Amino acid sequence: MAKKLLSIVIPSYNEEGNIENTARVVTQIMKENDIPFEIVFVNDGSSDRTWEALCRVTRDNPNAVAVDFSRNFGKEAAIFAGLRTAKGDAVVLMDCDLQHPPQTIVEMYNIWLNNDVDVVEGRKKSRGKEKGIYKAFSLWFYKLIGGSSGLDMQDASDFKLLDRAVVDSLNDMPERLTFFRAMSSWVGYRTEKVYFEVADRTEGESKWSVSSLIKYAVNSITSFTSAPLYLIMWIGIITFVISLILGVHTIVNKIIGNSAAGFSTVIILQLLTSSIIMFSLGIIGHYLAKIYEEIKKRPRFIIRSVIRNGREQSGEKDN
Ligand code: UDP
Ligand code: MG
Protein backbone atom coordinates (compact mmCIF):
# COMPACT_ATOMS: atom_id res chain seq x y z
CA MET A 1 0.00 0.00 0.00
CA ALA A 2 1.35 3.40 -0.96
CA LYS A 3 1.87 5.52 2.10
CA LYS A 4 -0.22 8.61 2.39
CA LEU A 5 1.11 12.13 1.95
CA LEU A 6 1.39 14.28 5.04
CA SER A 7 1.43 18.08 4.81
CA ILE A 8 3.03 19.94 7.69
CA VAL A 9 1.79 23.52 7.85
CA ILE A 10 3.99 26.00 9.72
CA PRO A 11 2.89 29.62 10.20
CA SER A 12 6.01 31.76 10.48
CA TYR A 13 6.26 35.34 11.58
CA ASN A 14 9.72 36.85 12.11
CA GLU A 15 11.31 33.42 12.42
CA GLU A 16 14.49 34.00 10.37
CA GLY A 17 16.54 32.13 12.99
CA ASN A 18 14.24 29.10 13.06
CA ILE A 19 13.19 28.37 9.48
CA GLU A 20 16.23 26.43 8.30
CA ASN A 21 16.64 24.49 11.51
CA THR A 22 12.95 23.58 11.68
CA ALA A 23 12.93 22.47 8.03
CA ARG A 24 16.00 20.34 8.62
CA VAL A 25 14.74 18.69 11.81
CA VAL A 26 11.28 17.94 10.39
CA THR A 27 12.72 16.62 7.11
CA GLN A 28 15.10 14.34 8.97
CA ILE A 29 12.41 12.88 11.21
CA MET A 30 10.01 12.31 8.30
CA LYS A 31 12.72 10.57 6.27
CA GLU A 32 13.80 8.40 9.19
CA ASN A 33 10.21 7.22 9.58
CA ASP A 34 9.63 6.83 5.86
CA ILE A 35 6.67 9.22 5.72
CA PRO A 36 5.95 10.98 2.39
CA PHE A 37 5.60 14.64 3.31
CA GLU A 38 5.61 18.29 2.31
CA ILE A 39 6.32 21.22 4.60
CA VAL A 40 4.17 24.28 3.91
CA PHE A 41 5.68 27.40 5.45
CA VAL A 42 3.41 30.43 5.51
CA ASN A 43 5.35 33.68 5.85
CA ASP A 44 2.92 35.92 7.69
CA GLY A 45 4.32 39.25 6.46
CA SER A 46 7.52 39.03 8.48
CA SER A 47 9.58 42.19 8.83
CA ASP A 48 12.87 40.30 9.14
CA ARG A 49 14.62 37.98 6.65
CA THR A 50 12.18 35.06 7.02
CA TRP A 51 11.24 35.12 3.32
CA GLU A 52 14.89 35.04 2.24
CA ALA A 53 15.39 32.02 4.50
CA LEU A 54 12.33 30.38 2.95
CA CYS A 55 13.62 31.00 -0.57
CA ARG A 56 16.86 29.24 0.40
CA VAL A 57 15.00 26.33 1.98
CA THR A 58 12.74 25.78 -1.04
CA ARG A 59 15.79 25.82 -3.30
CA ASP A 60 17.56 23.06 -1.36
CA ASN A 61 14.64 21.04 -0.06
CA PRO A 62 12.22 19.64 -2.68
CA ASN A 63 9.67 18.88 0.06
CA ALA A 64 9.38 22.51 1.16
CA VAL A 65 6.63 24.83 -0.06
CA ALA A 66 6.64 28.52 0.84
CA VAL A 67 3.65 30.86 0.85
CA ASP A 68 4.19 34.60 1.17
CA PHE A 69 1.50 36.96 2.50
CA SER A 70 1.22 40.51 1.26
CA ARG A 71 1.35 41.70 4.90
CA ASN A 72 0.96 40.38 8.45
CA PHE A 73 -2.53 38.87 8.71
CA GLY A 74 -2.00 36.94 11.96
CA LYS A 75 -1.49 33.31 12.85
CA GLU A 76 -5.13 32.36 12.25
CA ALA A 77 -4.98 33.60 8.64
CA ALA A 78 -1.66 31.82 8.15
CA ILE A 79 -3.18 28.55 9.38
CA PHE A 80 -6.11 28.83 6.98
CA ALA A 81 -3.86 29.75 4.05
CA GLY A 82 -1.76 26.69 4.89
CA LEU A 83 -4.84 24.45 4.92
CA ARG A 84 -5.74 25.75 1.49
CA THR A 85 -2.28 25.24 0.03
CA ALA A 86 -1.64 21.81 1.56
CA LYS A 87 -2.10 18.87 -0.82
CA GLY A 88 -1.67 16.04 1.69
CA ASP A 89 -4.09 13.27 2.67
CA ALA A 90 -3.58 14.59 6.17
CA VAL A 91 -2.38 17.94 7.45
CA VAL A 92 -0.48 18.68 10.66
CA LEU A 93 -0.22 22.20 12.05
CA MET A 94 2.78 23.13 14.11
CA ASP A 95 4.71 26.18 15.32
CA CYS A 96 7.95 27.27 13.75
CA ASP A 97 9.85 27.43 17.04
CA LEU A 98 9.82 23.63 17.67
CA GLN A 99 7.71 24.12 20.81
CA HIS A 100 5.55 21.41 19.28
CA PRO A 101 7.93 18.41 19.27
CA PRO A 102 8.25 17.08 15.68
CA GLN A 103 8.63 13.54 17.02
CA THR A 104 4.97 13.72 18.07
CA ILE A 105 4.01 14.18 14.39
CA VAL A 106 5.16 10.60 13.74
CA GLU A 107 2.99 9.40 16.60
CA MET A 108 0.02 11.36 15.22
CA TYR A 109 0.57 10.05 11.70
CA ASN A 110 0.68 6.43 12.87
CA ILE A 111 -2.46 6.81 14.95
CA TRP A 112 -4.24 8.34 11.95
CA LEU A 113 -2.94 5.67 9.56
CA ASN A 114 -3.72 2.64 11.70
CA ASN A 115 -6.98 3.67 13.30
CA ASP A 116 -10.27 4.91 12.01
CA VAL A 117 -9.79 8.48 13.26
CA ASP A 118 -9.95 11.80 11.41
CA VAL A 119 -8.39 14.17 13.93
CA VAL A 120 -5.42 13.58 16.19
CA GLU A 121 -5.13 16.49 18.55
CA GLY A 122 -2.10 17.38 20.60
CA ARG A 123 -2.82 18.24 24.20
CA LYS A 124 -0.35 20.00 26.42
CA LYS A 125 0.91 17.84 29.26
CA SER A 126 2.00 20.98 31.00
CA ARG A 127 2.02 24.54 29.75
CA GLY A 128 5.80 24.87 29.57
CA LYS A 129 7.46 27.91 31.08
CA GLU A 130 4.44 30.15 31.44
CA LYS A 131 3.99 32.63 34.21
CA GLY A 132 1.37 31.87 36.88
CA ILE A 133 -0.91 34.66 35.76
CA TYR A 134 -0.96 33.38 32.16
CA LYS A 135 -1.77 29.91 33.42
CA ALA A 136 -4.68 31.15 35.52
CA PHE A 137 -5.89 33.32 32.66
CA SER A 138 -5.81 30.57 30.05
CA LEU A 139 -7.55 28.16 32.44
CA TRP A 140 -10.37 30.67 32.89
CA PHE A 141 -10.44 31.47 29.17
CA TYR A 142 -10.86 27.84 28.06
CA LYS A 143 -13.41 27.17 30.82
CA LEU A 144 -15.50 30.04 29.47
CA ILE A 145 -15.26 28.95 25.83
CA GLY A 146 -15.69 25.28 26.70
CA GLY A 147 -18.61 25.91 29.03
CA SER A 148 -20.53 28.10 26.63
CA SER A 149 -19.90 26.14 23.43
CA GLY A 150 -19.90 22.61 24.82
CA LEU A 151 -16.42 21.88 23.40
CA ASP A 152 -13.69 20.40 25.56
CA MET A 153 -11.00 23.04 25.14
CA GLN A 154 -8.84 22.45 28.20
CA ASP A 155 -5.16 22.07 27.28
CA ALA A 156 -6.08 22.39 23.61
CA SER A 157 -3.44 23.62 21.18
CA ASP A 158 -3.07 24.34 17.48
CA PHE A 159 -0.87 21.25 17.19
CA LYS A 160 -3.22 18.89 15.36
CA LEU A 161 -3.38 16.35 12.58
CA LEU A 162 -6.45 16.65 10.36
CA ASP A 163 -7.69 14.20 7.76
CA ARG A 164 -8.34 15.55 4.24
CA ALA A 165 -12.10 15.39 4.92
CA VAL A 166 -11.70 17.65 7.96
CA VAL A 167 -9.47 20.07 6.03
CA ASP A 168 -12.09 20.29 3.27
CA SER A 169 -14.78 20.97 5.86
CA LEU A 170 -12.70 23.77 7.35
CA ASN A 171 -11.92 25.18 3.90
CA ASP A 172 -15.66 25.31 3.22
CA MET A 173 -16.39 27.41 6.29
CA PRO A 174 -17.10 30.92 5.06
CA GLU A 175 -16.53 33.04 8.16
CA ARG A 176 -13.92 35.79 8.17
CA LEU A 177 -13.25 35.83 11.90
CA THR A 178 -11.82 32.46 12.70
CA PHE A 179 -10.69 30.65 15.80
CA PHE A 180 -8.95 27.55 14.53
CA ARG A 181 -8.67 25.74 17.85
CA ALA A 182 -12.41 25.83 18.42
CA MET A 183 -13.44 25.45 14.77
CA SER A 184 -11.47 22.26 14.38
CA SER A 185 -13.35 20.85 17.39
CA TRP A 186 -16.66 22.20 16.19
CA VAL A 187 -16.56 20.25 12.89
CA GLY A 188 -16.58 17.04 14.95
CA TYR A 189 -15.24 13.83 13.38
CA ARG A 190 -13.59 10.99 15.25
CA THR A 191 -10.88 12.39 17.43
CA GLU A 192 -7.94 10.85 19.23
CA LYS A 193 -5.59 12.65 21.62
CA VAL A 194 -1.87 12.56 22.06
CA TYR A 195 -0.10 14.33 24.87
CA PHE A 196 3.06 16.34 24.39
CA GLU A 197 5.43 18.34 26.53
CA VAL A 198 5.71 21.98 25.42
CA ALA A 199 9.39 22.55 24.60
CA ASP A 200 11.24 25.82 24.98
CA ARG A 201 11.39 28.19 22.03
CA THR A 202 14.50 27.42 19.95
CA GLU A 203 15.29 30.96 18.77
CA GLY A 204 13.79 34.47 18.98
CA GLU A 205 10.94 35.44 21.26
CA SER A 206 7.25 34.80 21.53
CA LYS A 207 5.18 37.16 19.38
CA TRP A 208 2.51 37.59 22.00
CA SER A 209 2.35 40.74 24.04
CA VAL A 210 -0.15 41.13 26.87
CA SER A 211 -2.34 43.39 24.76
CA SER A 212 -2.29 41.04 21.76
CA LEU A 213 -3.21 38.15 24.06
CA ILE A 214 -6.18 40.08 25.46
CA LYS A 215 -7.27 40.99 21.95
CA TYR A 216 -6.94 37.37 20.86
CA ALA A 217 -8.94 36.19 23.87
CA VAL A 218 -11.76 38.71 23.37
CA ASN A 219 -11.96 38.01 19.64
CA SER A 220 -11.90 34.26 20.16
CA ILE A 221 -14.64 34.40 22.76
CA THR A 222 -16.90 36.64 20.73
CA SER A 223 -16.28 34.81 17.47
CA PHE A 224 -17.21 31.55 19.10
CA THR A 225 -19.93 32.19 21.62
CA SER A 226 -22.82 34.52 22.33
CA ALA A 227 -22.38 34.01 26.07
CA PRO A 228 -21.56 37.71 26.77
CA LEU A 229 -24.91 38.69 25.21
CA TYR A 230 -26.76 36.30 27.50
CA LEU A 231 -24.71 37.64 30.38
CA ILE A 232 -26.29 41.04 29.72
CA MET A 233 -29.73 39.46 29.97
CA TRP A 234 -28.83 37.83 33.28
CA ILE A 235 -27.48 41.08 34.69
CA GLY A 236 -30.78 42.67 33.63
CA ILE A 237 -32.80 39.98 35.38
CA ILE A 238 -30.72 40.23 38.56
CA THR A 239 -30.92 44.04 38.74
CA PHE A 240 -34.66 43.81 38.07
CA VAL A 241 -35.12 41.46 41.02
CA ILE A 242 -33.01 43.72 43.25
CA SER A 243 -35.01 46.77 42.20
CA LEU A 244 -38.28 44.94 42.95
CA ILE A 245 -37.06 44.16 46.47
CA LEU A 246 -35.82 47.72 46.99
CA GLY A 247 -39.08 49.10 45.59
CA VAL A 248 -41.24 47.09 47.96
CA HIS A 249 -38.94 48.06 50.83
CA THR A 250 -39.31 51.76 49.96
CA ILE A 251 -43.12 51.60 49.66
CA VAL A 252 -43.44 49.74 52.97
CA ASN A 253 -41.23 52.39 54.62
CA LYS A 254 -43.39 55.14 53.14
CA ILE A 255 -46.62 53.51 54.45
CA ILE A 256 -45.34 52.98 58.00
CA GLY A 257 -44.11 56.53 58.06
CA ASN A 258 -40.30 56.07 57.87
CA SER A 259 -38.89 58.36 55.22
CA ALA A 260 -37.26 56.64 52.21
CA ALA A 261 -33.47 56.14 52.22
CA GLY A 262 -31.40 59.17 51.35
CA PHE A 263 -29.98 60.92 48.35
CA SER A 264 -26.71 58.95 48.32
CA THR A 265 -28.59 55.72 47.59
CA VAL A 266 -30.11 57.40 44.54
CA ILE A 267 -26.71 58.50 43.29
CA ILE A 268 -25.15 55.07 43.79
CA LEU A 269 -28.04 53.30 42.07
CA GLN A 270 -27.93 55.79 39.21
CA LEU A 271 -24.19 55.25 38.71
CA LEU A 272 -24.51 51.49 38.97
CA THR A 273 -27.32 51.15 36.49
CA SER A 274 -25.85 53.57 33.97
CA SER A 275 -22.49 51.78 34.06
CA ILE A 276 -24.22 48.43 33.58
CA ILE A 277 -26.08 49.87 30.61
CA MET A 278 -22.95 51.30 29.02
CA PHE A 279 -21.02 48.10 29.65
CA SER A 280 -23.81 46.17 27.94
CA LEU A 281 -23.87 48.58 25.02
CA GLY A 282 -20.14 48.01 24.68
CA ILE A 283 -20.64 44.26 24.40
CA ILE A 284 -23.42 44.69 21.86
CA GLY A 285 -21.25 47.17 19.96
CA HIS A 286 -18.45 44.63 19.82
CA TYR A 287 -20.74 42.03 18.27
CA LEU A 288 -22.04 44.66 15.87
CA ALA A 289 -18.48 45.41 14.78
CA LYS A 290 -17.90 41.68 14.22
CA ILE A 291 -21.03 41.43 12.07
CA TYR A 292 -19.83 44.43 10.07
CA GLU A 293 -16.44 42.80 9.52
CA GLU A 294 -18.10 39.55 8.45
CA ILE A 295 -20.50 41.10 5.95
CA LYS A 296 -17.71 43.04 4.24
CA LYS A 297 -16.55 39.64 3.00
CA ARG A 298 -12.94 40.69 2.69
CA PRO A 299 -10.51 37.80 2.17
CA ARG A 300 -8.81 36.55 5.34
CA PHE A 301 -5.42 36.84 3.67
CA ILE A 302 -3.78 37.90 0.42
CA ILE A 303 -1.04 35.69 -0.98
CA ARG A 304 1.78 37.45 -2.78
CA SER A 305 3.45 34.34 -4.11
CA VAL A 306 3.92 30.62 -3.59
CA ILE A 307 7.07 28.60 -4.26
CA ARG A 308 6.43 24.92 -4.92
CA ASN A 309 8.95 22.50 -6.45
CA GLY A 310 11.41 25.40 -6.57
CA ARG A 311 9.15 27.37 -8.93
CA GLU A 312 7.10 30.45 -8.24
CA GLN A 313 3.34 30.08 -8.67
CA SER A 314 0.39 32.31 -8.05
CA GLY A 315 -1.31 31.61 -4.76
CA GLU A 316 -4.67 30.15 -3.88
CA LYS A 317 -7.33 32.79 -3.43
CA ASP A 318 -9.31 32.92 -0.23
CA ASN A 319 -13.02 32.37 -0.95
N1 UDP B 1 2.85 33.52 14.22
C1 UDP B 1 2.29 33.95 13.01
N2 UDP B 1 1.76 35.22 12.92
C2 UDP B 1 1.74 36.08 13.99
C3 UDP B 1 2.28 35.61 15.22
C4 UDP B 1 2.81 34.35 15.29
O1 UDP B 1 2.30 33.22 12.02
O2 UDP B 1 1.25 37.20 13.83
C5 UDP B 1 3.44 32.16 14.31
C6 UDP B 1 4.86 32.13 14.84
O3 UDP B 1 5.79 32.32 13.80
C7 UDP B 1 4.93 30.72 15.41
C8 UDP B 1 3.53 30.49 15.92
O4 UDP B 1 2.69 31.42 15.25
O5 UDP B 1 5.25 29.74 14.43
C9 UDP B 1 3.43 30.63 17.42
O6 UDP B 1 3.93 31.90 17.79
P1 UDP B 1 4.74 32.14 19.15
O7 UDP B 1 5.80 31.10 19.31
O8 UDP B 1 5.17 33.56 19.12
O9 UDP B 1 3.58 31.95 20.22
P2 UDP B 1 3.64 31.09 21.58
O10 UDP B 1 4.36 29.80 21.29
O11 UDP B 1 4.36 31.95 22.55
O12 UDP B 1 2.20 30.88 21.91
MG1 MG C 1 6.11 29.55 20.49
XYZ file of C-alpha atoms and ligand atoms in Angstrom:
345
model
C 0.000 0.000 0.000
C 1.354 3.401 -0.959
C 1.871 5.520 2.103
C -0.225 8.615 2.391
C 1.107 12.134 1.946
C 1.389 14.281 5.043
C 1.428 18.079 4.812
C 3.029 19.935 7.686
C 1.790 23.523 7.852
C 3.994 26.001 9.722
C 2.889 29.623 10.196
C 6.009 31.757 10.480
C 6.261 35.345 11.576
C 9.720 36.847 12.108
C 11.311 33.417 12.417
C 14.487 34.002 10.374
C 16.544 32.135 12.988
C 14.241 29.098 13.063
C 13.188 28.374 9.482
C 16.228 26.434 8.303
C 16.644 24.492 11.506
C 12.950 23.578 11.681
C 12.927 22.474 8.026
C 16.004 20.335 8.621
C 14.736 18.687 11.815
C 11.280 17.943 10.394
C 12.720 16.616 7.113
C 15.102 14.340 8.969
C 12.410 12.880 11.210
C 10.007 12.306 8.305
C 12.722 10.572 6.267
C 13.800 8.404 9.194
C 10.213 7.216 9.580
C 9.629 6.827 5.858
C 6.669 9.217 5.722
C 5.949 10.983 2.394
C 5.599 14.638 3.307
C 5.607 18.292 2.307
C 6.316 21.221 4.597
C 4.166 24.276 3.909
C 5.680 27.401 5.449
C 3.412 30.430 5.510
C 5.349 33.677 5.848
C 2.924 35.922 7.688
C 4.320 39.248 6.463
C 7.522 39.032 8.484
C 9.577 42.190 8.830
C 12.873 40.295 9.141
C 14.618 37.980 6.655
C 12.182 35.064 7.021
C 11.239 35.123 3.324
C 14.887 35.042 2.241
C 15.394 32.019 4.497
C 12.333 30.377 2.953
C 13.621 31.000 -0.573
C 16.862 29.245 0.399
C 15.003 26.332 1.979
C 12.738 25.779 -1.040
C 15.794 25.816 -3.302
C 17.565 23.057 -1.356
C 14.644 21.038 -0.058
C 12.216 19.640 -2.677
C 9.672 18.880 0.064
C 9.379 22.510 1.160
C 6.627 24.830 -0.057
C 6.641 28.518 0.835
C 3.652 30.859 0.854
C 4.191 34.602 1.166
C 1.504 36.956 2.504
C 1.222 40.513 1.260
C 1.351 41.698 4.903
C 0.955 40.377 8.455
C -2.530 38.870 8.707
C -2.003 36.945 11.959
C -1.488 33.311 12.853
C -5.129 32.363 12.247
C -4.983 33.600 8.643
C -1.657 31.817 8.153
C -3.178 28.549 9.378
C -6.108 28.827 6.977
C -3.860 29.747 4.049
C -1.756 26.689 4.890
C -4.837 24.455 4.925
C -5.741 25.746 1.486
C -2.278 25.245 0.035
C -1.644 21.808 1.561
C -2.096 18.874 -0.816
C -1.675 16.036 1.690
C -4.094 13.274 2.671
C -3.579 14.589 6.171
C -2.375 17.942 7.449
C -0.482 18.679 10.657
C -0.218 22.204 12.054
C 2.776 23.134 14.109
C 4.707 26.181 15.316
C 7.952 27.269 13.747
C 9.849 27.429 17.036
C 9.817 23.635 17.670
C 7.710 24.120 20.806
C 5.553 21.407 19.284
C 7.926 18.410 19.275
C 8.251 17.079 15.681
C 8.629 13.542 17.023
C 4.973 13.721 18.071
C 4.015 14.177 14.393
C 5.164 10.600 13.740
C 2.989 9.398 16.604
C 0.017 11.355 15.220
C 0.571 10.048 11.698
C 0.683 6.431 12.872
C -2.464 6.808 14.951
C -4.236 8.339 11.951
C -2.942 5.673 9.558
C -3.717 2.639 11.700
C -6.983 3.667 13.304
C -10.268 4.911 12.011
C -9.789 8.482 13.255
C -9.950 11.799 11.413
C -8.391 14.174 13.933
C -5.422 13.577 16.195
C -5.128 16.485 18.546
C -2.099 17.383 20.597
C -2.822 18.239 24.197
C -0.352 19.997 26.420
C 0.907 17.842 29.257
C 2.005 20.982 31.002
C 2.019 24.544 29.754
C 5.796 24.875 29.575
C 7.459 27.913 31.085
C 4.442 30.147 31.437
C 3.986 32.634 34.206
C 1.373 31.867 36.876
C -0.911 34.663 35.760
C -0.957 33.383 32.158
C -1.766 29.912 33.418
C -4.683 31.151 35.524
C -5.890 33.319 32.663
C -5.814 30.565 30.048
C -7.555 28.162 32.436
C -10.372 30.668 32.892
C -10.445 31.468 29.174
C -10.863 27.840 28.062
C -13.412 27.168 30.815
C -15.501 30.037 29.473
C -15.261 28.953 25.831
C -15.690 25.281 26.700
C -18.613 25.905 29.027
C -20.528 28.104 26.625
C -19.903 26.144 23.433
C -19.903 22.609 24.818
C -16.424 21.875 23.398
C -13.689 20.404 25.563
C -11.000 23.036 25.136
C -8.835 22.450 28.198
C -5.157 22.070 27.284
C -6.085 22.389 23.607
C -3.440 23.618 21.182
C -3.074 24.339 17.481
C -0.869 21.248 17.187
C -3.224 18.889 15.357
C -3.381 16.346 12.580
C -6.450 16.654 10.356
C -7.686 14.197 7.761
C -8.338 15.549 4.239
C -12.098 15.394 4.919
C -11.700 17.651 7.957
C -9.472 20.065 6.031
C -12.085 20.292 3.273
C -14.782 20.972 5.861
C -12.699 23.767 7.348
C -11.921 25.182 3.897
C -15.656 25.309 3.220
C -16.390 27.409 6.291
C -17.096 30.923 5.063
C -16.528 33.036 8.162
C -13.921 35.791 8.171
C -13.249 35.826 11.896
C -11.817 32.455 12.695
C -10.689 30.653 15.801
C -8.950 27.546 14.529
C -8.668 25.742 17.850
C -12.407 25.825 18.418
C -13.443 25.449 14.771
C -11.475 22.256 14.378
C -13.348 20.845 17.391
C -16.658 22.201 16.188
C -16.562 20.253 12.889
C -16.582 17.044 14.949
C -15.236 13.832 13.382
C -13.589 10.990 15.250
C -10.875 12.395 17.434
C -7.937 10.846 19.235
C -5.594 12.650 21.620
C -1.870 12.560 22.061
C -0.096 14.329 24.874
C 3.059 16.341 24.390
C 5.429 18.340 26.532
C 5.714 21.979 25.423
C 9.386 22.548 24.605
C 11.239 25.822 24.976
C 11.386 28.187 22.031
C 14.500 27.420 19.954
C 15.294 30.959 18.767
C 13.793 34.472 18.976
C 10.941 35.436 21.262
C 7.247 34.796 21.531
C 5.180 37.156 19.379
C 2.511 37.587 21.998
C 2.353 40.738 24.036
C -0.152 41.126 26.869
C -2.343 43.393 24.759
C -2.291 41.040 21.756
C -3.212 38.148 24.064
C -6.175 40.076 25.462
C -7.271 40.994 21.948
C -6.936 37.366 20.856
C -8.935 36.190 23.873
C -11.760 38.706 23.371
C -11.959 38.008 19.637
C -11.900 34.255 20.158
C -14.641 34.396 22.757
C -16.901 36.644 20.726
C -16.285 34.812 17.469
C -17.211 31.547 19.102
C -19.933 32.185 21.616
C -22.818 34.524 22.327
C -22.385 34.013 26.074
C -21.561 37.705 26.771
C -24.905 38.690 25.208
C -26.762 36.299 27.501
C -24.711 37.638 30.382
C -26.295 41.035 29.722
C -29.730 39.455 29.971
C -28.829 37.826 33.277
C -27.484 41.077 34.694
C -30.776 42.671 33.625
C -32.799 39.976 35.381
C -30.722 40.232 38.555
C -30.915 44.040 38.739
C -34.659 43.810 38.073
C -35.118 41.456 41.020
C -33.010 43.719 43.245
C -35.010 46.774 42.198
C -38.278 44.937 42.952
C -37.064 44.159 46.473
C -35.822 47.720 46.986
C -39.075 49.103 45.587
C -41.237 47.085 47.965
C -38.939 48.064 50.829
C -39.313 51.762 49.956
C -43.122 51.597 49.663
C -43.437 49.744 52.975
C -41.230 52.388 54.620
C -43.394 55.145 53.141
C -46.616 53.506 54.454
C -45.344 52.977 57.999
C -44.108 56.534 58.065
C -40.300 56.072 57.866
C -38.886 58.365 55.225
C -37.260 56.637 52.211
C -33.472 56.140 52.219
C -31.400 59.172 51.346
C -29.982 60.918 48.347
C -26.710 58.955 48.316
C -28.592 55.725 47.589
C -30.111 57.397 44.537
C -26.714 58.497 43.286
C -25.155 55.072 43.793
C -28.041 53.299 42.071
C -27.926 55.789 39.210
C -24.190 55.248 38.706
C -24.507 51.494 38.972
C -27.320 51.147 36.491
C -25.849 53.570 33.973
C -22.486 51.783 34.056
C -24.217 48.426 33.580
C -26.083 49.871 30.608
C -22.946 51.296 29.021
C -21.022 48.104 29.654
C -23.806 46.170 27.945
C -23.871 48.578 25.018
C -20.135 48.012 24.676
C -20.639 44.259 24.404
C -23.420 44.690 21.864
C -21.252 47.172 19.965
C -18.454 44.631 19.821
C -20.736 42.027 18.267
C -22.042 44.663 15.873
C -18.477 45.412 14.776
C -17.899 41.683 14.222
C -21.031 41.435 12.073
C -19.830 44.433 10.072
C -16.440 42.800 9.522
C -18.098 39.550 8.446
C -20.495 41.100 5.945
C -17.710 43.042 4.245
C -16.546 39.635 2.997
C -12.940 40.690 2.686
C -10.509 37.804 2.169
C -8.810 36.553 5.341
C -5.424 36.845 3.670
C -3.782 37.899 0.418
C -1.038 35.687 -0.982
C 1.783 37.452 -2.779
C 3.452 34.336 -4.115
C 3.917 30.616 -3.595
C 7.067 28.599 -4.258
C 6.428 24.919 -4.919
C 8.955 22.500 -6.446
C 11.405 25.396 -6.569
C 9.149 27.373 -8.927
C 7.101 30.446 -8.236
C 3.345 30.080 -8.674
C 0.391 32.312 -8.054
C -1.313 31.611 -4.755
C -4.671 30.146 -3.884
C -7.331 32.794 -3.428
C -9.312 32.921 -0.232
C -13.021 32.373 -0.945
N 2.846 33.525 14.221
C 2.294 33.955 13.009
N 1.762 35.216 12.919
C 1.736 36.083 13.986
C 2.278 35.612 15.218
C 2.808 34.349 15.293
O 2.300 33.215 12.018
O 1.248 37.197 13.835
C 3.437 32.163 14.311
C 4.858 32.125 14.841
O 5.794 32.323 13.801
C 4.933 30.721 15.415
C 3.529 30.486 15.917
O 2.692 31.425 15.246
O 5.249 29.743 14.433
C 3.432 30.632 17.420
O 3.926 31.903 17.790
P 4.737 32.142 19.146
O 5.796 31.102 19.313
O 5.171 33.562 19.122
O 3.585 31.949 20.222
P 3.643 31.094 21.580
O 4.360 29.803 21.290
O 4.363 31.945 22.548
O 2.200 30.881 21.911
Mg 6.106 29.552 20.488
